[in-house]
Amino acid sequence: MNLDLQGGDMTINFDSKGAKAGAHSLVAPEPLRDVPPPRPAARYYETLDALRGVAALAVLLLHTSSFLLWPGLARSAYLAVDFFFVLSGFVVAHAYDGKLRDGLPVGRFLWLRMVRLTPLHWAGLGIAALLVLPGALAGDYRLPPDAVVLALVLGALFIPWPSMQEPPHLFPLNPPAWSLFLEVLASLAFGLAHRWLSTRVLIAMVGGAGAVLCFNAVTAGTIDGGVRWTSLDAGLARLCFSFPLGVLLCRGRAHIPPALGALGPWPLLAILFALCLPTVPAPWTGLYDLAFVAVIAPLLVAAGTRASPSPAARPFFLTLGAISFPLYVLHEPLRGGLLALAERAGFGERAGAVVYLGAIIAIAWAAAPVDAAIRRWIVGRRQGAALRRTS
C-alpha cells in the first residue's frame, strides 16, 4: 500500500503485481505447505486521502495570502506539515511494517520511497530553474547562474543548500521541499532501524521530541520552523514527534474506537481546514501549536480511519488525495510564472492571485495521473529487469 504525505494516491500494495503463485497447479508441490498464507487485502482510507488534500490546499492559501491582499489568511497552515508527518508515519507503517518484518530489503524499501517522491520533486525543481535562470543570467536574481545549477543538482539529490547565507532556505529553488527532505530522513531511519522500533522506543521518541516542542513553544512562541538552516532543529523536532506518533497510531489502529468516525468524513475535512485558518494571538500561538500536533492531528488521522465517504462522494475524496502532492510540490515553482502571465493578461493583483489558485489546482489535477504513470513505469521496468536476470 502506498498511502503517502505530502502527496499522490493511496495505492495499495504499490510494488506488488497481486499474482497468485500456483493458483492453477493441478498438483500442489510439497514445499507449498510452508508458504505463508497471502496477506488480507489492505484497507483503503479515502478520508485520509482527502484530509491530505485539504492540508495541501491550506498550505497553498498560506503562500498565496499576500497576493490575495489578505496576509492573515490561513496563517496557521504551517501546522498542515505536522499533519503530513503524522499521516506519513501512519501510512508508511501501514504499507511497509509487515513487509520489512517479512524480509523486504531496506534498499528496496528506500528505493520505493524515493520513487514515490522524486518525479514530481524533480519536475518542480526543473520548472523553478527554467523560470529563474533568465533572471540569473541578467543579474536580476539572488543567485548567479552557476549557483542556480548547483541548487538544482543538490535539490534533485535531496541535499540542502550548503550556505546559511542568502538564500537562507534549505532548497532555494523550491522552499517547501524542506519537508520532503525530512520525509527522506524519516524513511531512511524507519528502514534502517525498523527492527528496533518497538512501541517503547517510539513512545520515547515522541516524548523526547515533545519536550523539545514544548521548549520551542515557550521560548520562540511557536513550533514553526524547518524551511531554513536557522530553524532546521525545530523542523527535526516536529518530524521526530509526529512521524513516530503516526507509526504508533497505525500499529494500534485495531483499537481505535469506531465512535471516532461518528461525525462522518465531511466534518473532519472542515475541522482540519478551519484550524489552519486563524491568526492566533502571540501569547497563545505556542499553546495552539502544541494542541494541534499533540491532540488534533492524531485525532483527525484516527477518526479518518473510521469515517468513509459515501459512494457518491468517493471520487471527490480520491481527487483531493490525488492533487495533494503535486499541489504541494509545484505551487511555489509555478507561482511567479503564473502570476506574471495573469498580470500580462490584464488581471489585477488580487484577481491574478485567484487565477493562479485555479490554474495551479488544475495543473495539479492534470499532473497527478502523469506522476502515477511514471512511477508505475519505473517500478515495472525494474521488476521486469529483475525477472530477466533470474530467468
Short mmCIF file of C-alpha atoms in Angstrom, two decimals:
data_model
loop_
_atom_site.label_atom_id
_atom_site.label_comp_id
_atom_site.label_asym_id
_atom_site.label_seq_id
_atom_site.Cartn_x
_atom_site.Cartn_y
_atom_site.Cartn_z
CA MET A 1 0.00 0.00 0.00
CA ASN A 2 1.38 3.42 -0.97
CA LEU A 3 -0.53 5.81 1.29
CA ASP A 4 1.84 8.77 1.12
CA LEU A 5 2.45 12.50 2.62
CA GLN A 6 2.66 15.02 1.05
CA GLY A 7 1.03 13.59 -1.96
CA GLY A 8 -0.01 11.08 -4.53
CA ASP A 9 -2.67 8.46 -4.46
CA MET A 10 -3.02 5.93 -1.68
CA THR A 11 -2.35 2.93 -3.90
CA ILE A 12 -2.46 -0.34 -2.03
CA ASN A 13 0.49 -2.69 -2.49
CA PHE A 14 2.29 -0.30 -4.85
CA ASP A 15 5.10 -2.78 -5.60
CA SER A 16 3.00 -5.92 -5.91
CA LYS A 17 1.51 -7.46 -9.00
CA GLY A 18 -1.02 -9.41 -6.94
CA ALA A 19 -0.34 -12.67 -8.78
CA LYS A 20 -1.39 -15.89 -7.10
CA ALA A 21 1.53 -18.22 -7.50
CA GLY A 22 0.48 -21.73 -8.20
CA ALA A 23 -3.20 -20.84 -8.42
CA HIS A 24 -3.70 -23.14 -11.43
CA SER A 25 -1.46 -26.03 -10.38
CA LEU A 26 -3.17 -29.40 -10.72
CA VAL A 27 -0.98 -30.90 -8.01
CA ALA A 28 0.47 -28.69 -5.30
CA PRO A 29 4.16 -29.43 -4.71
CA GLU A 30 5.03 -30.50 -1.19
CA PRO A 31 7.02 -27.30 -0.34
CA LEU A 32 3.84 -25.23 -0.69
CA ARG A 33 2.87 -26.36 2.80
CA ASP A 34 5.46 -23.90 4.11
CA VAL A 35 4.33 -20.94 2.04
CA PRO A 36 2.64 -18.38 4.32
CA PRO A 37 -0.95 -17.52 3.51
CA PRO A 38 -1.47 -14.35 1.46
CA ARG A 39 -1.94 -11.14 3.36
CA PRO A 40 -5.51 -9.90 3.63
CA ALA A 41 -6.33 -7.00 1.35
CA ALA A 42 -5.14 -3.73 2.83
CA ARG A 43 -7.74 -1.17 3.84
CA TYR A 44 -8.12 1.86 1.60
CA TYR A 45 -8.54 5.09 3.57
CA GLU A 46 -10.27 7.58 1.28
CA THR A 47 -10.84 10.06 4.10
CA LEU A 48 -7.12 10.20 4.89
CA ASP A 49 -6.57 10.85 1.19
CA ALA A 50 -8.97 13.78 1.29
CA LEU A 51 -7.55 15.17 4.54
CA ARG A 52 -4.14 15.30 2.93
CA GLY A 53 -5.63 17.25 0.03
CA VAL A 54 -7.27 19.74 2.39
CA ALA A 55 -3.95 20.24 4.18
CA ALA A 56 -2.21 20.93 0.85
CA LEU A 57 -4.89 23.48 -0.08
CA ALA A 58 -4.37 25.23 3.25
CA VAL A 59 -0.63 25.50 2.57
CA LEU A 60 -1.41 26.90 -0.87
CA LEU A 61 -3.62 29.60 0.67
CA LEU A 62 -0.93 30.47 3.21
CA HIS A 63 1.66 31.01 0.49
CA THR A 64 -0.78 32.99 -1.66
CA SER A 65 -2.36 35.13 1.04
CA SER A 66 -0.17 38.19 0.45
CA PHE A 67 -1.05 38.22 -3.26
CA LEU A 68 -4.73 37.93 -2.36
CA LEU A 69 -4.20 41.09 -0.25
CA TRP A 70 -5.25 39.04 2.77
CA PRO A 71 -1.97 38.48 4.66
CA GLY A 72 -3.62 36.77 7.63
CA LEU A 73 -5.40 34.13 5.57
CA ALA A 74 -4.55 30.56 6.62
CA ARG A 75 -1.90 31.88 8.99
CA SER A 76 -1.83 28.60 10.93
CA ALA A 77 -1.48 26.43 7.82
CA TYR A 78 2.16 25.73 8.66
CA LEU A 79 0.65 23.16 11.03
CA ALA A 80 -0.52 21.24 7.96
CA VAL A 81 3.07 19.98 7.70
CA ASP A 82 2.76 18.42 11.15
CA PHE A 83 -0.42 16.74 9.96
CA PHE A 84 1.51 15.47 6.93
CA PHE A 85 4.16 13.99 9.23
CA VAL A 86 1.61 12.15 11.39
CA LEU A 87 -0.15 10.85 8.30
CA SER A 88 3.15 9.83 6.74
CA GLY A 89 4.13 7.81 9.80
CA PHE A 90 0.75 6.09 9.71
CA VAL A 91 0.77 5.21 6.03
CA VAL A 92 4.43 4.20 5.79
CA ALA A 93 3.93 1.83 8.71
CA HIS A 94 0.70 0.56 7.17
CA ALA A 95 2.40 -0.12 3.86
CA TYR A 96 5.76 -1.45 5.00
CA ASP A 97 5.72 -2.68 8.61
CA GLY A 98 4.74 -6.19 7.60
CA LYS A 99 6.92 -6.25 4.50
CA LEU A 100 10.03 -5.19 6.40
CA ARG A 101 9.31 -7.80 9.07
CA ASP A 102 8.96 -10.40 6.33
CA GLY A 103 12.36 -9.56 4.88
CA LEU A 104 11.84 -6.73 2.38
CA PRO A 105 15.39 -5.44 1.80
CA VAL A 106 15.95 -1.99 3.24
CA GLY A 107 17.43 -0.87 -0.08
CA ARG A 108 14.25 -1.90 -1.88
CA PHE A 109 12.11 -0.07 0.67
CA LEU A 110 14.16 3.12 0.33
CA TRP A 111 14.09 2.85 -3.45
CA LEU A 112 10.29 2.60 -3.41
CA ARG A 113 10.08 5.63 -1.15
CA MET A 114 12.34 7.63 -3.44
CA VAL A 115 10.28 6.62 -6.47
CA ARG A 116 7.27 7.96 -4.60
CA LEU A 117 8.84 11.39 -4.09
CA THR A 118 11.28 12.13 -6.88
CA PRO A 119 9.36 12.53 -10.19
CA LEU A 120 7.28 15.49 -9.07
CA HIS A 121 10.09 16.83 -6.89
CA TRP A 122 12.40 16.88 -9.90
CA ALA A 123 9.67 18.45 -12.03
CA GLY A 124 9.24 21.26 -9.51
CA LEU A 125 12.96 21.93 -9.33
CA GLY A 126 13.29 21.88 -13.11
CA ILE A 127 10.42 24.31 -13.58
CA ALA A 128 11.86 26.65 -10.96
CA ALA A 129 15.32 26.56 -12.54
CA LEU A 130 13.94 27.32 -16.01
CA LEU A 131 11.92 30.25 -14.69
CA VAL A 132 14.71 31.88 -12.65
CA LEU A 133 17.66 31.20 -14.96
CA PRO A 134 16.93 34.11 -17.34
CA GLY A 135 16.89 36.49 -14.38
CA ALA A 136 20.08 34.94 -13.04
CA LEU A 137 21.81 35.42 -16.40
CA ALA A 138 20.68 39.05 -16.41
CA GLY A 139 21.88 39.58 -12.84
CA ASP A 140 18.35 40.17 -11.56
CA TYR A 141 18.09 37.06 -9.39
CA ARG A 142 19.52 36.50 -5.94
CA LEU A 143 21.71 33.64 -7.22
CA PRO A 144 24.16 33.68 -10.16
CA PRO A 145 23.60 31.13 -12.95
CA ASP A 146 26.19 28.64 -11.67
CA ALA A 147 24.58 28.71 -8.22
CA VAL A 148 21.17 28.05 -9.79
CA VAL A 149 22.58 24.95 -11.48
CA LEU A 150 24.19 23.86 -8.21
CA ALA A 151 20.91 24.36 -6.33
CA LEU A 152 19.16 22.28 -9.00
CA VAL A 153 21.64 19.39 -8.73
CA LEU A 154 21.76 19.41 -4.94
CA GLY A 155 18.00 19.71 -4.67
CA ALA A 156 17.47 16.77 -7.02
CA LEU A 157 19.63 14.69 -4.68
CA PHE A 158 17.74 15.97 -1.59
CA ILE A 159 20.91 17.70 -0.40
CA PRO A 160 20.19 21.06 1.26
CA TRP A 161 21.78 24.27 0.00
CA PRO A 162 25.15 24.37 1.79
CA SER A 163 25.17 28.02 2.79
CA MET A 164 23.37 29.61 5.70
CA GLN A 165 23.67 32.98 3.97
CA GLU A 166 21.36 34.32 1.27
CA PRO A 167 19.26 32.48 0.26
CA PRO A 168 18.62 31.02 3.70
CA HIS A 169 16.29 28.26 2.55
CA LEU A 170 17.40 24.63 2.55
CA PHE A 171 16.08 24.36 -1.00
CA PRO A 172 16.13 27.83 -2.58
CA LEU A 173 14.51 26.76 -5.86
CA ASN A 174 11.53 25.22 -4.06
CA PRO A 175 11.41 26.08 -0.34
CA PRO A 176 8.56 23.65 0.55
CA ALA A 177 10.90 20.79 -0.38
CA TRP A 178 12.36 21.02 3.14
CA SER A 179 9.58 18.76 4.38
CA LEU A 180 10.30 16.24 1.61
CA PHE A 181 13.92 16.21 2.76
CA LEU A 182 12.74 15.36 6.26
CA GLU A 183 10.45 12.68 4.81
CA VAL A 184 13.53 11.12 3.19
CA LEU A 185 15.32 11.18 6.55
CA ALA A 186 12.29 9.59 8.22
CA SER A 187 12.15 6.83 5.61
CA LEU A 188 15.88 6.20 5.98
CA ALA A 189 15.58 5.92 9.76
CA PHE A 190 12.43 3.79 9.55
CA GLY A 191 14.05 1.34 7.16
CA LEU A 192 17.43 1.05 8.86
CA ALA A 193 16.13 0.93 12.44
CA HIS A 194 12.87 -0.91 11.83
CA ARG A 195 13.74 -3.99 13.88
CA TRP A 196 14.38 -1.79 16.93
CA LEU A 197 11.30 0.44 16.58
CA SER A 198 9.28 -1.15 19.34
CA THR A 199 6.34 0.58 20.96
CA ARG A 200 8.54 1.57 23.88
CA VAL A 201 11.16 3.13 21.60
CA LEU A 202 8.52 5.02 19.61
CA ILE A 203 6.93 6.38 22.79
CA ALA A 204 10.35 7.52 24.00
CA MET A 205 10.92 9.31 20.69
CA VAL A 206 7.55 11.04 20.89
CA GLY A 207 8.19 12.05 24.50
CA GLY A 208 11.68 13.40 23.82
CA ALA A 209 10.65 15.34 20.73
CA GLY A 210 7.55 16.56 22.56
CA ALA A 211 9.75 18.07 25.26
CA VAL A 212 11.70 19.93 22.56
CA LEU A 213 8.46 21.17 21.00
CA CYS A 214 7.27 22.44 24.39
CA PHE A 215 10.58 24.24 24.84
CA ASN A 216 10.29 25.84 21.39
CA ALA A 217 6.67 26.83 22.01
CA VAL A 218 7.67 28.62 25.22
CA THR A 219 10.91 30.23 24.05
CA ALA A 220 10.02 31.03 20.43
CA GLY A 221 6.27 31.34 20.87
CA THR A 222 5.67 28.74 18.14
CA ILE A 223 6.85 25.36 16.95
CA ASP A 224 7.03 26.57 13.34
CA GLY A 225 10.37 26.01 11.62
CA GLY A 226 12.32 23.82 9.26
CA VAL A 227 12.44 25.71 5.97
CA ARG A 228 15.72 27.49 6.82
CA TRP A 229 19.02 26.31 8.26
CA THR A 230 18.44 28.51 11.29
CA SER A 231 15.21 26.66 12.10
CA LEU A 232 16.10 23.15 10.93
CA ASP A 233 16.31 21.95 14.53
CA ALA A 234 12.67 22.96 15.00
CA GLY A 235 11.70 21.08 11.85
CA LEU A 236 13.51 17.95 13.04
CA ALA A 237 11.68 18.14 16.36
CA ARG A 238 8.36 18.34 14.52
CA LEU A 239 9.26 15.30 12.43
CA CYS A 240 10.57 13.27 15.38
CA PHE A 241 7.34 13.89 17.27
CA SER A 242 4.71 13.42 14.58
CA PHE A 243 6.16 10.64 12.42
CA PRO A 244 6.62 8.12 15.29
CA LEU A 245 3.19 9.15 16.59
CA GLY A 246 1.74 8.18 13.21
CA VAL A 247 3.52 4.82 13.37
CA LEU A 248 2.04 4.22 16.83
CA LEU A 249 -1.42 5.10 15.53
CA CYS A 250 -1.04 2.62 12.70
CA ARG A 251 0.12 -0.20 14.94
CA GLY A 252 -2.75 0.44 17.33
CA ARG A 253 -5.40 1.11 14.69
CA ALA A 254 -7.36 -2.01 15.63
CA HIS A 255 -8.06 -0.36 18.98
CA ILE A 256 -9.33 2.94 17.52
CA PRO A 257 -12.97 3.14 18.65
CA PRO A 258 -15.50 3.26 15.80
CA ALA A 259 -17.20 6.15 17.61
CA LEU A 260 -14.36 8.43 16.47
CA GLY A 261 -15.82 8.27 12.99
CA ALA A 262 -19.31 9.20 14.13
CA LEU A 263 -19.01 12.75 12.77
CA GLY A 264 -18.52 11.42 9.28
CA PRO A 265 -15.80 12.39 6.80
CA TRP A 266 -17.03 15.83 5.74
CA PRO A 267 -16.82 17.43 9.21
CA LEU A 268 -13.27 16.07 9.55
CA LEU A 269 -12.25 17.91 6.38
CA ALA A 270 -13.93 21.08 7.60
CA ILE A 271 -12.26 20.87 11.02
CA LEU A 272 -8.78 20.49 9.55
CA PHE A 273 -9.29 23.36 7.13
CA ALA A 274 -10.80 25.64 9.77
CA LEU A 275 -7.96 25.01 12.21
CA CYS A 276 -5.44 26.08 9.56
CA LEU A 277 -7.13 29.46 9.03
CA PRO A 278 -6.86 31.59 12.19
CA THR A 279 -4.19 34.04 13.18
CA VAL A 280 -3.69 33.08 16.81
CA PRO A 281 -2.66 35.95 19.14
CA ALA A 282 1.02 35.79 20.09
CA PRO A 283 0.60 34.76 23.74
CA TRP A 284 -1.41 31.70 22.66
CA THR A 285 0.32 30.65 19.44
CA GLY A 286 2.63 28.14 21.08
CA LEU A 287 -0.20 26.54 23.03
CA TYR A 288 -2.33 26.36 19.89
CA ASP A 289 0.54 24.69 18.03
CA LEU A 290 1.06 22.12 20.77
CA ALA A 291 -2.64 21.32 20.98
CA PHE A 292 -2.78 20.79 17.24
CA VAL A 293 0.24 18.49 16.92
CA ALA A 294 -0.35 16.51 20.12
CA VAL A 295 -4.15 16.21 20.08
CA ILE A 296 -5.90 17.43 16.94
CA ALA A 297 -3.68 15.98 14.21
CA PRO A 298 -3.54 12.43 15.64
CA LEU A 299 -7.26 12.53 16.42
CA LEU A 300 -8.04 13.54 12.83
CA VAL A 301 -5.91 10.69 11.48
CA ALA A 302 -7.52 8.22 13.89
CA ALA A 303 -11.02 9.45 13.06
CA GLY A 304 -10.19 9.35 9.36
CA THR A 305 -9.63 5.61 9.62
CA ARG A 306 -13.16 5.19 10.98
CA ALA A 307 -15.06 7.51 8.64
CA SER A 308 -15.61 6.59 5.00
CA PRO A 309 -17.27 8.71 2.31
CA SER A 310 -20.40 7.64 0.53
CA PRO A 311 -20.01 6.03 -2.91
CA ALA A 312 -21.13 9.31 -4.48
CA ALA A 313 -18.50 11.32 -2.59
CA ARG A 314 -15.69 8.82 -3.04
CA PRO A 315 -14.42 10.21 -6.40
CA PHE A 316 -14.14 13.69 -4.88
CA PHE A 317 -12.20 12.37 -1.91
CA LEU A 318 -9.87 10.46 -4.19
CA THR A 319 -9.34 13.56 -6.32
CA LEU A 320 -8.41 15.61 -3.26
CA GLY A 321 -5.84 13.00 -2.37
CA ALA A 322 -4.52 12.76 -5.91
CA ILE A 323 -3.85 16.50 -6.26
CA SER A 324 -2.31 16.93 -2.81
CA PHE A 325 1.29 16.04 -3.62
CA PRO A 326 1.56 17.84 -6.99
CA LEU A 327 -0.16 20.84 -5.42
CA TYR A 328 2.34 20.95 -2.57
CA VAL A 329 5.42 20.39 -4.73
CA LEU A 330 4.55 22.55 -7.74
CA HIS A 331 2.77 25.59 -6.32
CA GLU A 332 5.89 27.54 -5.38
CA PRO A 333 7.91 26.88 -8.57
CA LEU A 334 4.95 27.86 -10.77
CA ARG A 335 3.76 30.84 -8.75
CA GLY A 336 5.98 33.52 -10.27
CA GLY A 337 5.34 32.42 -13.84
CA LEU A 338 1.58 32.07 -13.45
CA LEU A 339 1.22 35.39 -11.65
CA ALA A 340 3.27 37.08 -14.39
CA LEU A 341 1.02 35.57 -17.05
CA ALA A 342 -2.06 36.75 -15.18
CA GLU A 343 -0.62 40.27 -14.97
CA ARG A 344 0.12 40.32 -18.70
CA ALA A 345 -3.46 39.21 -19.32
CA GLY A 346 -4.64 42.35 -17.54
CA PHE A 347 -5.64 40.91 -14.19
CA GLY A 348 -5.05 42.97 -11.07
CA GLU A 349 -3.05 41.62 -8.16
CA ARG A 350 -5.93 40.02 -6.29
CA ALA A 351 -7.67 38.76 -9.42
CA GLY A 352 -4.36 37.42 -10.68
CA ALA A 353 -3.89 35.53 -7.44
CA VAL A 354 -7.33 33.96 -7.84
CA VAL A 355 -6.42 32.96 -11.41
CA TYR A 356 -3.18 31.46 -10.07
CA LEU A 357 -5.08 29.43 -7.47
CA GLY A 358 -7.39 27.99 -10.11
CA ALA A 359 -4.54 27.33 -12.53
CA ILE A 360 -2.31 25.55 -10.02
CA ILE A 361 -5.19 23.32 -8.86
CA ALA A 362 -5.90 22.43 -12.50
CA ILE A 363 -2.22 21.73 -13.14
CA ALA A 364 -2.04 19.52 -10.04
CA TRP A 365 -5.12 17.63 -11.22
CA ALA A 366 -3.50 17.07 -14.63
CA ALA A 367 -0.11 16.16 -13.15
CA ALA A 368 -1.40 13.51 -10.74
CA PRO A 369 -2.13 10.75 -13.29
CA VAL A 370 1.09 11.53 -15.17
CA ASP A 371 3.09 11.16 -11.96
CA ALA A 372 1.32 7.89 -11.15
CA ALA A 373 2.01 6.54 -14.65
CA ILE A 374 5.70 7.46 -14.43
CA ARG A 375 6.05 5.74 -11.08
CA ARG A 376 4.29 2.62 -12.34
CA TRP A 377 6.62 2.56 -15.34
CA ILE A 378 9.74 2.92 -13.17
CA VAL A 379 8.69 0.13 -10.83
CA GLY A 380 7.52 -2.11 -13.66
CA ARG A 381 10.74 -1.60 -15.57
CA ARG A 382 12.83 -2.59 -12.58
CA GLN A 383 10.67 -5.62 -11.85
CA GLY A 384 10.96 -6.67 -15.49
CA ALA A 385 14.74 -6.32 -15.37
CA ALA A 386 14.86 -8.41 -12.19
CA LEU A 387 12.78 -11.15 -13.83
CA ARG A 388 15.07 -11.19 -16.87
CA ARG A 389 18.14 -11.54 -14.64
CA THR A 390 16.65 -14.55 -12.85
CA SER A 391 15.25 -16.29 -15.94
#
